[in-house]
Short mmCIF file of C-alpha atoms in Angstrom, two decimals:
data_model
loop_
_atom_site.label_atom_id
_atom_site.label_comp_id
_atom_site.label_asym_id
_atom_site.label_seq_id
_atom_site.Cartn_x
_atom_site.Cartn_y
_atom_site.Cartn_z
CA MET A 405 97.68 121.83 104.75
CA THR A 406 101.33 120.79 106.62
CA THR A 407 102.06 118.22 108.45
CA ASN A 408 101.81 118.57 112.25
CA LYS A 409 102.55 116.58 115.48
CA SER A 410 100.35 113.52 116.23
CA GLN A 411 99.50 113.17 112.52
CA PHE A 412 99.95 109.69 111.19
CA THR A 413 102.61 108.78 108.59
CA LEU A 414 103.01 106.07 106.01
CA THR A 415 105.88 105.87 104.37
CA THR A 416 108.00 102.84 102.73
CA GLN A 417 111.18 102.75 100.26
CA TRP A 418 112.29 100.53 97.24
CA ILE A 419 115.82 100.33 95.80
CA ILE A 420 114.82 99.52 92.31
CA PRO A 421 117.11 98.58 89.30
CA ASP A 422 117.68 101.34 86.73
CA GLU A 423 116.20 99.06 84.35
CA LYS A 424 113.18 98.90 86.00
CA LYS A 425 112.44 102.76 86.33
CA SER A 426 109.78 103.49 83.53
CA GLU A 427 108.03 100.41 84.80
CA VAL A 428 107.73 101.77 88.55
CA GLU A 429 107.13 105.12 87.31
CA ALA A 430 104.66 104.39 85.23
CA PHE A 431 103.38 103.11 88.92
CA PHE A 432 103.55 105.65 90.66
CA ALA A 433 101.92 107.97 88.44
CA GLU A 434 99.08 105.36 88.33
CA HIS A 435 98.87 105.78 92.38
CA GLU A 436 99.18 109.29 92.14
CA VAL A 437 95.70 109.49 89.98
CA TRP A 438 94.06 107.13 92.45
CA MET A 439 95.09 109.15 96.00
CA ARG A 440 93.97 112.42 93.97
CA GLU A 441 90.32 110.68 93.31
CA THR A 442 90.25 108.16 96.65
CA HIS A 443 91.88 110.42 99.39
CA ASN A 444 90.24 113.95 100.62
CA LEU A 445 92.21 117.16 101.63
CA SER A 446 88.97 118.90 103.87
CA GLY A 447 86.20 117.70 105.64
CA ASN A 448 85.86 114.08 107.77
CA ASP A 449 85.27 111.39 105.46
CA GLU A 450 88.40 109.10 105.68
CA PRO A 451 91.16 108.75 104.16
CA ARG A 452 92.11 112.73 104.96
CA ILE A 453 95.32 113.22 103.53
CA VAL A 454 97.67 116.00 104.67
CA ASP A 455 100.63 115.23 102.46
CA TYR A 456 101.57 112.94 99.61
CA SER A 457 105.05 112.88 97.80
CA VAL A 458 106.89 110.09 95.71
CA SER A 459 110.18 110.77 95.41
CA LYS A 460 113.33 109.59 93.66
CA ALA A 461 117.33 109.63 94.46
CA PRO A 462 120.21 107.76 93.04
CA HIS A 463 121.23 104.41 95.28
CA TYR A 464 125.23 104.80 95.60
CA ILE A 465 127.54 101.97 96.48
CA ASP A 466 128.10 101.12 100.29
CA ASN A 467 126.10 104.99 100.61
CA ASP A 468 129.20 106.47 99.52
CA LEU A 469 128.81 108.99 97.38
CA GLU A 470 133.02 109.37 96.25
CA LYS A 471 132.22 105.67 95.69
CA GLY A 472 129.08 106.61 92.44
CA PRO A 473 125.78 105.87 91.94
CA SER A 474 124.88 101.79 92.08
CA GLY A 475 122.84 101.57 88.73
CA LYS A 476 120.01 101.80 91.19
CA ILE A 477 117.34 104.07 92.27
CA ILE A 478 115.57 104.88 95.62
CA TYR A 479 112.26 105.29 95.52
CA SER A 480 110.08 107.12 98.41
CA LEU A 481 106.55 106.99 99.01
CA HIS A 482 105.51 109.47 101.96
CA GLU A 483 101.37 110.02 102.89
CA VAL A 484 100.70 112.36 105.62
CA TYR A 485 97.18 111.65 107.45
CA VAL A 486 95.01 113.25 109.91
CA THR A 487 94.29 110.66 112.18
CA ASP A 488 95.06 106.97 112.51
CA GLN A 489 91.99 106.10 110.60
CA GLY A 490 93.51 107.26 107.86
CA ALA A 491 96.00 104.89 106.52
CA MET A 492 93.98 102.07 107.66
CA LYS A 493 90.74 103.38 104.89
CA HIS A 494 93.93 104.06 102.79
CA PHE A 495 94.95 99.98 102.19
CA GLU A 496 90.94 99.19 102.60
CA LEU A 497 90.64 101.17 99.47
CA TRP A 498 93.53 99.69 97.92
CA GLN A 499 92.93 96.37 98.13
CA SER A 500 90.15 96.75 95.21
CA HIS A 501 92.07 98.93 93.33
CA PRO A 502 94.07 96.58 90.04
CA ALA A 503 97.35 98.55 90.45
CA ALA A 504 98.01 96.57 94.14
CA GLU A 505 99.21 93.76 92.23
CA LYS A 506 101.85 95.84 90.59
CA MET A 507 103.11 97.15 93.94
CA ALA A 508 103.17 93.30 95.31
CA GLY A 509 105.88 92.50 92.80
CA MET A 510 108.04 95.54 93.69
CA ALA A 511 107.92 94.06 97.21
CA GLU A 512 111.68 92.29 96.46
CA TYR A 513 112.53 95.50 96.15
CA GLN A 514 111.42 97.42 99.05
CA THR A 515 113.84 97.70 101.63
CA ASP A 516 111.85 99.50 105.12
CA MET A 517 107.72 100.51 105.68
CA SER A 518 106.52 102.28 108.83
CA PHE A 519 103.11 102.25 109.00
CA ASN A 520 100.82 104.60 111.16
CA ALA A 521 103.58 105.93 112.34
CA GLU A 522 103.40 109.04 114.63
CA VAL A 523 104.41 112.67 114.24
CA ILE A 524 106.31 113.69 116.89
CA ALA A 525 108.50 117.10 115.48
CA SER A 526 107.39 118.90 112.96
CA MET A 527 107.89 122.87 111.65
CA GLU A 528 104.09 123.04 113.13
CA SER A 529 103.42 122.64 116.59
#
């Protein structure tokens, strides 16, 4: 499925120290399994998801490539839902998952989050 205008996103970013890389990536592997088990790519049952991805990139000192990496990693979680109710159902389901505490433990590294952000531009109409 492709992201369309008037769908809704959930995006979160963290800047994590490199020494926590294996712990964080184990969490995202667990989160991916949970997403596959609980989210729907078709039908009408929420949460109906269009796209899910987790990406990582080096964090650069002062956002300057010439200064080099800071020794931290930027992780970005991006989810796209068909309706605004999708993310609401996502959070409802997530509260009972054991890994929710692991995500709470990453809060000190979270830099940004947008919840139910409406898609206003996309490659599709």
